[in-house]
């Protein structure tokens, strides 16, 4: 299934063949495809997953450039396999050391308790027959306690930079275990591989959604070779893939609200969140000029559904255009004069966090190809990022109306189905009868929204919440 997909994706992109695989080493030019998580409940709020096997148990895990740990819900997928004499290394080792993950937003927190274990991790190649294998990789075995894995993913593969915070590294500190995150172990075990990975996205469907893309380790896909000539953006702290920015460009005007006018903003690139999080004054500058827009209770902006926004994000010195379908989303329905009217709002979410004010998520990243350089073995060069524009903005502008109409139609259809069957499909407020009234539909939609927000923040919050709170408990958790 995956291989077939990869061929389809590549032919869409107009590429003849994948790079040749090396016979005895990982064929670095091979792309690994990732796809949208499968849950039908998430509508627009989905994230991308990649199929990895951990001790031979296969899991769809979130590709998360915003965190550093690998964890899997081992109640999903096949059971883990213990040491096998036919394999080149220990397949699965337990440490007896526990770690507690906390994630969530605002008042909705949830916890995941797991044990740090070691296993061989394999990432299948989409095109060739090579599999990228990493032995003795630390991961968190989190059996069945988390709320985010009910959405079609079974864990998280953290792909943060070398200085990123890691829960596993924290609990294994002062033990003899090797706590390196996946990327560090991989580059160490494949020393000939160039120390970077790329993320790129496939074509849009008729609703403007991108259902799949590709990650490459140690090489760029031939058609993306221009990325190697893109400016190298240094990381601002190196705790995330955080790059300097001067703000956003809205209808040709730079929105840059930093008090001094000279400060560079710190934009964190995070493929584990579906939206972009920014301070409320930036949301106001982006959405309030739209005629008919207004601020909603949750801090997002309501905008008329037919609004074709023209916004770019500045990363380094370059402006990268954002497809207008990625600036807004359909989130609800309202009955007006006997017909259902869609409600739309900005896909930039309000963020009051002053330590991480800008979290640049998938609605922006989908418009880019990004190369994440992990830095040299001895820290020279320092890690950096290279970016090229993926979205053709002229085409985006031309295709927006049709895509927007298509996604609204789908939302109306799914909305009706959900309203009629929600008591069966979801443990949510039951809508009950076949007589569907506006308030109930709206409540249904809000239910989705809250769940999806929880999901989107999960990977971010694993770092964000734990980095403050978990440190206090890490030692304690390790005595569990
Ligand atoms: C990959 O598959 C092809 C054909 O199926 C085969 O000829 C080749 O030897 C395989 N390569 C490896 C490294 O297994
Ligand atoms: C991942 O692999 C498993 C087992 O091979 C398969 O059932 C599942 O559909 C795959 N998922 C994706 C997204 O390819
Ligand atoms: C692996 O070994 C542990 C004990 O070391 C055992 O509890 C577990 O059931 C084993 N798993 C499998 C799949 O054999
Ligand atoms: C997580 O799931 C449990 C059990 O399904 C539920 O009781 C709890 O409320 C959920 N937590 C959140 C934050 O949704
Ligand atoms: C979008 O804004 C840019 C300036 O940033 C301008 O050059 C371009 O023509 C605008 N596109 C549309 C469709 O308005
Ligand atoms: C934005 O920030 C840059 C420095 O990063 C500064 O030169 C510029 O004057 C600021 N304001 C605007 C509106 O561009």
Coordinates of C-alpha atoms and ligand atoms in Angstrom, one line a residue:
X1 CA 0.0 0.0 0.0
X2 CA 2.7 2.4 1.0
X3 CA 4.9 1.6 -1.9
X4 CA 2.1 2.0 -4.4
X5 CA 1.4 5.4 -2.8
X6 CA 4.9 6.5 -3.1
X7 CA 5.0 5.8 -6.8
X8 CA 1.8 7.7 -7.2
X9 CA 3.1 10.7 -5.3
X10 CA 6.3 10.8 -7.2
X11 CA 4.6 10.6 -10.5
X12 CA 2.4 13.5 -9.5
X13 CA 5.5 15.5 -8.8
X14 CA 6.8 14.5 -12.2
X15 CA 9.7 12.4 -11.1
X16 CA 10.7 9.4 -13.0
X17 CA 12.3 7.2 -10.4
X18 CA 13.6 7.2 -6.9
X19 CA 17.3 7.6 -6.2
X20 CA 19.2 4.4 -6.5
X21 CA 19.6 2.4 -3.3
X22 CA 23.1 1.5 -2.2
X23 CA 23.4 -2.3 -2.1
X24 CA 24.8 -2.6 1.5
X25 CA 23.9 0.6 3.2
X26 CA 20.7 2.6 3.6
X27 CA 19.8 4.1 0.3
X28 CA 19.9 7.6 1.5
X29 CA 18.0 9.1 -1.4
X30 CA 15.0 7.0 -0.7
X31 CA 11.9 8.8 0.4
X32 CA 9.8 7.6 3.3
X33 CA 6.2 8.5 2.8
X34 CA 4.1 9.9 5.6
X35 CA 0.3 10.2 5.5
X36 CA -2.5 12.0 7.4
X37 CA -3.5 10.2 10.5
X38 CA -6.5 8.1 9.7
X39 CA -9.1 9.2 12.2
X40 CA -12.2 10.4 10.4
X41 CA -13.2 12.5 13.5
X42 CA -10.6 15.1 13.0
X43 CA -11.7 16.7 9.8
X44 CA -9.2 19.4 9.1
X45 CA -7.2 19.0 12.3
X46 CA -5.2 16.0 11.3
X47 CA -1.5 15.5 11.6
X48 CA 1.0 13.3 9.7
X49 CA 2.1 9.9 10.7
X50 CA 4.9 7.6 9.5
X51 CA 5.0 3.9 9.8
X52 CA 7.9 2.8 12.0
X53 CA 8.5 -0.5 13.6
X54 CA 9.8 -0.7 17.2
X55 CA 11.0 -4.2 18.1
X56 CA 9.2 -5.5 15.1
X57 CA 5.9 -4.1 16.2
X58 CA 4.6 -1.6 13.6
X59 CA 3.2 1.8 14.6
X60 CA 1.9 4.9 12.9
X61 CA 3.7 7.6 14.8
X62 CA 3.5 11.4 14.5
X63 CA 6.4 13.0 12.7
X64 CA 7.2 15.6 15.2
X65 CA 10.0 18.1 14.7
X66 CA 8.8 19.8 17.9
X67 CA 10.0 17.1 20.4
X68 CA 12.8 14.7 20.8
X69 CA 11.5 11.4 22.3
X70 CA 10.1 8.4 20.6
X71 CA 7.1 6.9 22.3
X72 CA 4.6 4.3 21.3
X73 CA 1.3 3.0 22.7
X74 CA 2.2 -0.6 22.7
X75 CA -1.4 -1.8 23.3
X76 CA -1.8 -0.8 19.6
X77 CA 0.0 -2.7 16.9
X78 CA 1.7 -6.1 17.3
X79 CA 3.3 -7.1 20.6
X80 CA 7.0 -6.2 21.1
X81 CA 9.4 -8.9 20.4
X82 CA 12.2 -9.8 22.8
X83 CA 15.8 -10.6 21.9
X84 CA 16.2 -12.8 18.9
X85 CA 19.4 -14.6 17.9
X86 CA 18.7 -13.9 14.3
X87 CA 18.9 -10.2 14.7
X88 CA 22.1 -8.2 14.7
X89 CA 21.5 -6.5 18.1
X90 CA 19.3 -6.7 21.1
X91 CA 15.8 -6.2 19.9
X92 CA 14.1 -5.2 23.0
X93 CA 15.5 -4.4 26.5
X94 CA 13.7 -3.1 29.5
X95 CA 15.3 -0.6 31.9
X96 CA 12.8 -0.6 34.8
X97 CA 13.0 3.2 34.7
X98 CA 9.6 5.0 34.3
X99 CA 8.8 8.4 32.9
X100 CA 5.7 10.3 33.1
X101 CA 4.5 12.5 30.2
X102 CA 2.0 15.2 30.7
X103 CA 0.3 16.9 27.8
X104 CA -2.7 19.0 27.1
X105 CA -3.9 22.6 26.9
X106 CA -5.4 25.0 29.3
X107 CA -7.5 23.0 31.7
X108 CA -7.5 19.7 29.8
X109 CA -4.5 17.7 30.8
X110 CA -3.8 14.1 30.4
X111 CA -0.9 11.8 31.5
X112 CA 1.0 9.0 30.0
X113 CA 3.1 6.8 32.1
X114 CA 5.6 4.5 30.5
X115 CA 8.9 2.7 30.9
X116 CA 12.0 3.6 29.1
X117 CA 13.0 0.6 26.9
X118 CA 15.5 0.0 24.1
X119 CA 14.7 -1.6 20.8
X120 CA 15.6 -1.7 17.2
X121 CA 13.7 0.9 15.3
X122 CA 13.1 0.4 11.5
X123 CA 11.8 3.0 9.2
X124 CA 10.7 1.5 5.9
X125 CA 11.7 3.1 2.6
X126 CA 8.8 4.0 0.4
X127 CA 10.4 3.4 -2.9
X128 CA 13.2 0.9 -2.6
X129 CA 13.5 -2.2 -0.5
X130 CA 15.9 -0.8 2.0
X131 CA 14.8 -0.2 5.5
X132 CA 16.5 2.3 7.7
X133 CA 17.5 0.4 10.9
X134 CA 18.6 1.9 14.1
X135 CA 19.6 -0.5 16.9
X136 CA 19.4 0.1 20.7
X137 CA 17.2 3.1 20.4
X138 CA 15.7 4.4 23.6
X139 CA 11.9 4.8 23.6
X140 CA 9.0 5.1 26.0
X141 CA 6.7 2.2 26.1
X142 CA 3.4 3.8 27.0
X143 CA 0.7 1.2 27.2
X144 CA -2.8 2.5 26.5
X145 CA -3.0 5.4 28.8
X146 CA -2.9 8.4 26.4
X147 CA -5.8 10.3 24.9
X148 CA -4.1 11.3 21.7
X149 CA -3.6 7.9 20.3
X150 CA -7.3 7.5 19.7
X151 CA -7.0 9.7 16.7
X152 CA -5.3 7.4 14.3
X153 CA -1.7 7.7 15.6
X154 CA 0.0 5.3 17.9
X155 CA 2.8 7.4 19.2
X156 CA 5.3 10.2 18.5
X157 CA 8.7 10.2 16.7
X158 CA 10.5 13.2 18.0
X159 CA 12.8 14.8 15.4
X160 CA 14.0 17.8 17.3
X161 CA 17.5 19.3 17.1
X162 CA 20.5 18.0 19.1
X163 CA 20.0 20.5 22.0
X164 CA 16.3 19.8 22.3
X165 CA 14.9 18.8 25.6
X166 CA 14.2 15.1 26.0
X167 CA 12.2 13.4 28.8
X168 CA 14.1 10.1 28.2
X169 CA 17.5 11.9 28.4
X170 CA 16.3 13.5 31.7
X171 CA 15.3 10.3 33.4
X172 CA 18.3 8.3 32.1
X173 CA 20.7 11.1 33.3
X174 CA 23.2 9.6 35.7
X175 CA 22.4 6.1 34.6
X176 CA 24.6 3.9 32.3
X177 CA 22.0 3.8 29.6
X178 CA 22.6 5.7 26.3
X179 CA 19.7 8.2 26.1
X180 CA 20.3 9.6 22.7
X181 CA 17.2 10.5 20.7
X182 CA 16.4 8.8 17.4
X183 CA 18.2 11.2 15.1
X184 CA 21.4 11.1 17.2
X185 CA 21.5 7.3 17.3
X186 CA 20.7 7.1 13.6
X187 CA 23.5 9.5 12.5
X188 CA 25.9 7.8 14.8
X189 CA 25.1 4.3 13.5
X190 CA 25.2 5.5 9.9
X191 CA 28.3 7.6 9.9
X192 CA 28.4 7.9 6.1
X193 CA 25.0 9.5 6.0
X194 CA 24.8 13.3 5.7
X195 CA 23.5 14.6 8.9
X196 CA 20.2 16.1 7.8
X197 CA 16.6 15.2 7.0
X198 CA 14.1 16.9 4.8
X199 CA 10.3 17.2 5.0
X200 CA 8.3 17.9 1.9
X201 CA 4.6 17.6 1.1
X202 CA 2.7 16.1 -1.8
X203 CA 0.0 17.7 -4.1
X204 CA -3.3 19.1 -2.8
X205 CA -6.5 17.3 -3.4
X206 CA -9.7 19.0 -4.7
X207 CA -10.4 20.3 -1.2
X208 CA -6.9 21.8 -0.8
X209 CA -5.8 19.2 1.6
X210 CA -2.4 17.5 1.4
X211 CA -2.8 13.9 2.3
X212 CA 0.8 12.8 2.2
X213 CA 4.4 13.7 1.8
X214 CA 7.9 12.4 2.1
X215 CA 10.7 12.5 4.6
X216 CA 14.3 11.8 3.5
X217 CA 17.2 11.1 5.8
X218 CA 20.7 12.1 4.6
X219 CA 19.9 13.2 1.1
X220 CA 17.5 15.4 -0.8
X221 CA 15.1 14.2 -3.5
X222 CA 16.6 15.1 -6.8
X223 CA 13.9 17.5 -7.7
X224 CA 14.5 19.4 -4.5
X225 CA 18.2 19.9 -5.0
X226 CA 17.7 23.7 -5.0
X227 CA 17.1 23.5 -1.3
X228 CA 20.9 23.0 -0.8
X229 CA 21.4 26.5 -2.2
X230 CA 18.8 28.1 0.0
X231 CA 20.1 30.4 2.7
X232 CA 21.2 28.6 5.8
X233 CA 19.2 29.8 8.7
X234 CA 21.0 29.4 12.1
X235 CA 18.9 28.2 15.0
X236 CA 18.2 30.9 17.6
X237 CA 18.5 28.7 20.7
X238 CA 18.9 25.2 19.2
X239 CA 16.3 23.9 21.7
X240 CA 13.9 23.7 18.9
X241 CA 14.2 24.2 15.1
X242 CA 13.8 27.9 15.9
X243 CA 14.7 30.3 13.2
X244 CA 14.8 34.1 13.1
X245 CA 11.9 36.0 11.6
X246 CA 10.8 39.5 11.1
X247 CA 7.1 38.6 11.2
X248 CA 4.4 38.1 8.5
X249 CA 3.5 39.9 5.3
X250 CA -0.2 40.6 5.1
X251 CA -1.4 42.0 1.7
X252 CA 2.1 43.3 1.0
X253 CA 2.6 44.9 4.4
X254 CA 5.0 43.6 7.0
X255 CA 3.4 42.8 10.3
X256 CA 6.1 43.2 12.8
X257 CA 5.0 44.2 16.3
X258 CA 8.2 43.7 18.2
X259 CA 8.5 46.8 20.5
X260 CA 12.0 47.8 19.6
X261 CA 11.5 47.2 15.9
X262 CA 14.9 45.6 15.8
X263 CA 14.3 42.3 17.6
X264 CA 14.2 39.2 15.6
X265 CA 11.2 37.0 16.4
X266 CA 11.8 33.4 17.3
X267 CA 9.7 31.1 15.0
X268 CA 9.6 27.5 16.1
X269 CA 9.0 25.0 13.2
X270 CA 6.9 22.2 14.6
X271 CA 5.4 19.5 12.3
X272 CA 3.5 18.0 15.3
X273 CA 0.8 20.7 15.4
X274 CA -1.8 21.2 12.8
X275 CA -2.1 25.0 13.3
X276 CA 0.1 28.0 14.0
X277 CA 0.2 29.6 17.4
X278 CA 1.0 33.3 17.7
X279 CA 0.3 36.2 20.1
X280 CA -3.2 37.7 19.9
X281 CA -1.9 41.0 18.5
X282 CA -0.5 39.2 15.5
X283 CA -3.8 37.4 14.9
X284 CA -5.5 40.8 15.1
X285 CA -3.0 42.3 12.5
X286 CA -3.5 39.3 10.2
X287 CA -7.3 38.8 10.4
X288 CA -8.9 42.0 11.6
X289 CA -8.4 43.8 8.2
X290 CA -10.7 41.2 6.6
X291 CA -14.2 42.8 6.1
X292 CA -16.7 41.0 8.3
X293 CA -14.1 39.4 10.6
X294 CA -14.5 39.4 14.4
X295 CA -12.8 38.0 17.4
X296 CA -14.2 34.7 18.8
X297 CA -14.3 33.7 22.5
X298 CA -11.4 31.3 22.1
X299 CA -9.1 33.9 20.8
X300 CA -9.4 32.9 17.1
X301 CA -10.9 35.2 14.4
X302 CA -14.1 34.5 12.6
X303 CA -13.7 35.3 8.9
X304 CA -16.3 35.0 6.1
X305 CA -15.8 31.7 4.4
X306 CA -15.1 33.1 1.0
X307 CA -12.1 35.1 2.2
X308 CA -9.0 34.6 0.1
X309 CA -6.2 35.7 2.3
X310 CA -2.8 36.8 1.0
X311 CA -0.3 36.1 3.8
X312 CA 3.4 35.2 3.9
X313 CA 5.6 34.2 6.7
X314 CA 9.1 35.7 6.9
X315 CA 11.8 33.2 7.7
X316 CA 15.3 34.6 7.7
X317 CA 15.1 37.3 5.0
X318 CA 12.7 35.5 2.8
X319 CA 8.9 35.7 2.6
X320 CA 7.2 32.3 2.0
X321 CA 3.6 32.5 0.8
X322 CA 0.8 30.5 2.6
X323 CA -1.9 29.0 0.5
X324 CA -5.2 30.7 1.3
X325 CA -6.9 27.4 2.2
X326 CA -4.3 27.1 5.0
X327 CA -5.2 30.5 6.5
X328 CA -8.8 29.5 7.5
X329 CA -10.8 26.5 8.2
X330 CA -14.5 25.6 8.3
X331 CA -15.5 24.9 11.9
X332 CA -19.2 25.0 12.2
X333 CA -22.7 25.4 10.7
X334 CA -25.3 28.0 11.4
X335 CA -28.9 27.9 10.3
X336 CA -30.0 31.0 8.5
X337 CA -33.4 31.3 6.8
X338 CA -33.8 27.6 6.7
X339 CA -30.4 26.8 5.1
X340 CA -27.1 25.8 6.6
X341 CA -24.4 28.3 6.4
X342 CA -20.8 27.4 7.0
X343 CA -18.7 29.2 9.7
X344 CA -15.0 29.8 9.1
X345 CA -12.2 31.0 11.3
X346 CA -8.5 31.7 11.2
X347 CA -6.1 28.7 11.4
X348 CA -3.7 30.8 13.4
X349 CA -4.5 30.2 17.1
X350 CA -4.1 32.6 19.9
X351 CA -1.0 31.9 22.1
X352 CA -0.3 33.7 25.4
X353 CA 2.8 31.8 26.1
X354 CA 5.7 34.3 26.4
X355 CA 8.5 31.7 26.2
X356 CA 7.2 30.1 23.1
X357 CA 5.2 32.9 21.4
X358 CA 5.4 31.5 17.8
X359 CA 4.8 27.9 17.0
X360 CA 4.7 27.5 13.2
X361 CA 2.7 24.4 12.5
X362 CA 1.5 22.3 9.6
X363 CA -0.8 24.9 8.0
X364 CA 2.3 26.9 7.3
X365 CA 4.9 24.0 6.9
X366 CA 2.7 22.4 4.2
X367 CA 3.7 25.3 2.0
X368 CA 7.5 24.7 2.4
X369 CA 10.2 22.2 1.8
X370 CA 12.4 22.2 4.8
X371 CA 15.9 20.7 5.3
X372 CA 16.8 20.3 8.9
X373 CA 20.6 20.0 9.4
X374 CA 21.5 18.3 12.6
X375 CA 25.0 19.9 12.8
X376 CA 28.4 18.3 12.6
X377 CA 29.6 15.4 14.8
X378 CA 31.6 17.8 17.0
X379 CA 29.0 20.5 16.8
X380 CA 30.7 22.1 13.7
X381 CA 28.8 23.3 11.7
X382 CA 26.0 24.2 14.1
X383 CA 22.6 22.9 13.2
X384 CA 20.7 25.0 10.7
X385 CA 17.6 25.0 8.5
X386 CA 17.2 25.6 4.7
X387 CA 13.8 26.3 3.3
X388 CA 12.3 26.7 -0.2
X389 CA 8.8 27.6 -1.1
X390 CA 6.6 24.7 -2.2
X391 CA 3.3 26.5 -2.9
X392 CA 2.9 28.4 -6.2
X393 CA 1.1 31.4 -4.9
X394 CA -0.4 32.4 -8.3
X395 CA -1.8 29.0 -8.7
X396 CA -3.0 29.0 -5.1
X397 CA -4.9 32.2 -5.6
X398 CA -6.5 30.8 -8.8
X399 CA -7.5 27.5 -7.3
X400 CA -8.7 28.7 -3.9
X401 CA -12.4 29.3 -4.7
X402 CA -13.0 25.8 -6.1
X403 CA -11.0 24.1 -3.2
X404 CA -12.9 26.2 -0.6
X405 CA -16.3 25.3 -2.1
X406 CA -15.3 21.6 -2.1
X407 CA -14.2 21.6 1.5
X408 CA -17.3 23.4 2.6
X409 CA -19.5 20.8 0.8
X410 CA -17.6 18.0 2.6
X411 CA -18.0 19.7 5.9
X412 CA -21.8 20.1 5.4
X413 CA -22.1 16.4 4.5
X414 CA -19.9 15.2 7.4
X415 CA -21.7 17.6 9.7
X416 CA -25.1 16.1 8.8
X417 CA -23.9 12.6 9.2
X418 CA -22.3 13.3 12.5
X419 CA -25.3 15.1 13.8
X420 CA -27.5 12.1 13.1
X421 CA -25.2 9.4 14.3
X422 CA -23.0 11.1 16.9
X423 CA -24.5 9.2 19.8
X424 CA -23.4 6.0 18.1
X425 CA -20.0 7.1 16.8
X426 CA -18.7 9.3 19.5
X427 CA -19.0 9.5 23.3
X428 CA -20.1 13.1 23.0
X429 CA -23.3 14.9 23.8
X430 CA -26.0 12.9 22.1
X431 CA -27.9 14.7 19.4
X432 CA -30.5 12.1 19.7
X433 CA -33.3 12.5 17.3
X434 CA -33.3 13.0 13.6
X435 CA -34.6 16.6 14.1
X436 CA -31.3 18.5 14.0
X437 CA -31.3 21.9 15.5
X438 CA -28.6 24.5 15.1
X439 CA -27.4 24.6 18.7
X440 CA -26.8 20.9 18.7
X441 CA -24.8 20.9 15.5
X442 CA -22.8 23.7 16.8
X443 CA -22.1 21.8 20.0
X444 CA -21.1 18.8 18.0
X445 CA -18.6 20.9 16.1
X446 CA -17.2 22.4 19.2
X447 CA -16.7 19.0 20.6
X448 CA -14.5 18.1 17.6
X449 CA -12.7 21.3 18.1
X450 CA -11.8 20.7 21.7
X451 CA -10.6 17.2 21.0
X452 CA -8.5 18.3 18.0
X453 CA -7.0 21.1 20.0
X454 CA -5.9 18.6 22.6
X455 CA -4.4 16.5 19.9
X456 CA -2.6 19.3 18.2
X457 CA -1.1 20.5 21.3
X458 CA 0.0 17.1 22.5
X459 CA 3.4 16.9 21.0
X460 CA 4.2 20.5 21.7
X461 CA 3.0 20.1 25.3
X462 CA 5.0 16.9 25.9
X463 CA 7.9 19.3 25.8
X464 CA 6.3 22.4 26.9
X465 CA 4.5 21.2 30.0
X466 CA 7.0 18.6 31.0
X467 CA 10.0 20.9 30.6
X468 CA 8.8 22.9 33.6
X469 CA 6.8 20.5 35.6
X470 CA 8.2 17.1 34.8
X471 CA 11.7 17.9 35.9
X472 CA 10.4 18.1 39.4
X473 CA 8.9 14.7 39.2
X474 CA 11.3 12.8 37.0
X475 CA 13.3 11.5 39.8
X476 CA 10.2 10.4 41.6
X477 CA 8.7 8.8 38.5
X478 CA 11.9 6.8 38.2
X479 CA 11.2 5.2 41.6
X480 CA 7.7 4.0 40.5
Ligands
LIG1 C1 15.8 -4.7 -4.1 O1 14.8 -5.4 -5.0 C2 15.3 -5.7 -6.2 C3 14.2 -6.4 -7.0 O2 13.2 -6.8 -6.3 C4 16.5 -6.7 -6.1 O3 17.1 -7.0 -7.4 C5 17.6 -6.0 -5.3 O4 18.7 -6.9 -5.0 C6 17.0 -5.6 -3.9 N1 18.0 -4.9 -3.2 C7 18.3 -5.1 -1.9 C8 19.4 -4.3 -1.3 O5 17.7 -6.0 -1.3
LIG2 C1 1.7 0.6 8.7 O1 2.1 -0.7 8.7 C2 1.0 -1.6 9.1 C3 1.5 -3.0 9.1 O2 2.3 -3.3 8.0 C4 -0.2 -1.4 8.3 O3 -1.3 -2.2 8.8 C5 -0.6 0.1 8.3 O4 -1.7 0.3 7.4 C6 0.5 0.9 7.8 N1 0.2 2.3 8.0 C7 0.5 3.2 7.0 C8 0.0 4.6 7.3 O5 1.0 2.9 6.0
LIG3 C1 9.7 -10.2 26.8 O1 10.3 -10.4 28.0 C2 9.6 -10.0 29.2 C3 10.4 -10.4 30.4 O2 11.7 -10.1 30.2 C4 8.2 -10.7 29.2 O3 7.5 -10.2 30.3 C5 7.5 -10.4 27.9 O4 6.3 -11.1 27.9 C6 8.3 -10.8 26.7 N1 7.7 -10.5 25.5 C7 7.5 -11.3 24.5 C8 6.8 -10.8 23.3 O5 7.9 -12.4 24.5
LIG4 C1 -8.6 11.0 28.6 O1 -9.3 9.7 28.5 C2 -9.9 9.3 29.7 C3 -10.5 8.0 29.5 O2 -11.0 7.8 28.2 C4 -11.0 10.4 30.1 O3 -11.6 10.0 31.3 C5 -10.3 11.7 30.3 O4 -11.3 12.7 30.5 C6 -9.6 12.1 29.0 N1 -8.8 13.3 29.2 C7 -9.0 14.4 28.5 C8 -8.1 15.6 28.8 O5 -9.7 14.4 27.5
LIG5 C1 -0.4 39.1 -2.5 O1 0.5 40.0 -1.9 C2 1.7 40.2 -2.7 C3 2.5 41.2 -1.9 O2 3.0 40.6 -0.7 C4 1.3 40.8 -4.0 O3 2.5 40.9 -4.8 C5 0.4 39.8 -4.7 O4 0.0 40.3 -5.9 C6 -0.8 39.5 -3.9 N1 -1.6 38.5 -4.5 C7 -2.9 38.6 -4.6 C8 -3.6 37.5 -5.3 O5 -3.6 39.6 -4.2
LIG6 C1 10.5 44.9 11.8 O1 11.8 44.5 12.3 C2 12.9 44.9 11.6 C3 14.1 44.3 12.2 O2 14.0 42.9 12.3 C4 13.0 46.4 11.5 O3 14.0 46.7 10.6 C5 11.7 46.9 11.0 O4 11.7 48.3 11.0 C6 10.5 46.5 11.8 N1 9.2 47.0 11.5 C7 8.6 46.9 10.3 C8 7.3 47.5 10.2 O5 9.1 46.3 9.4

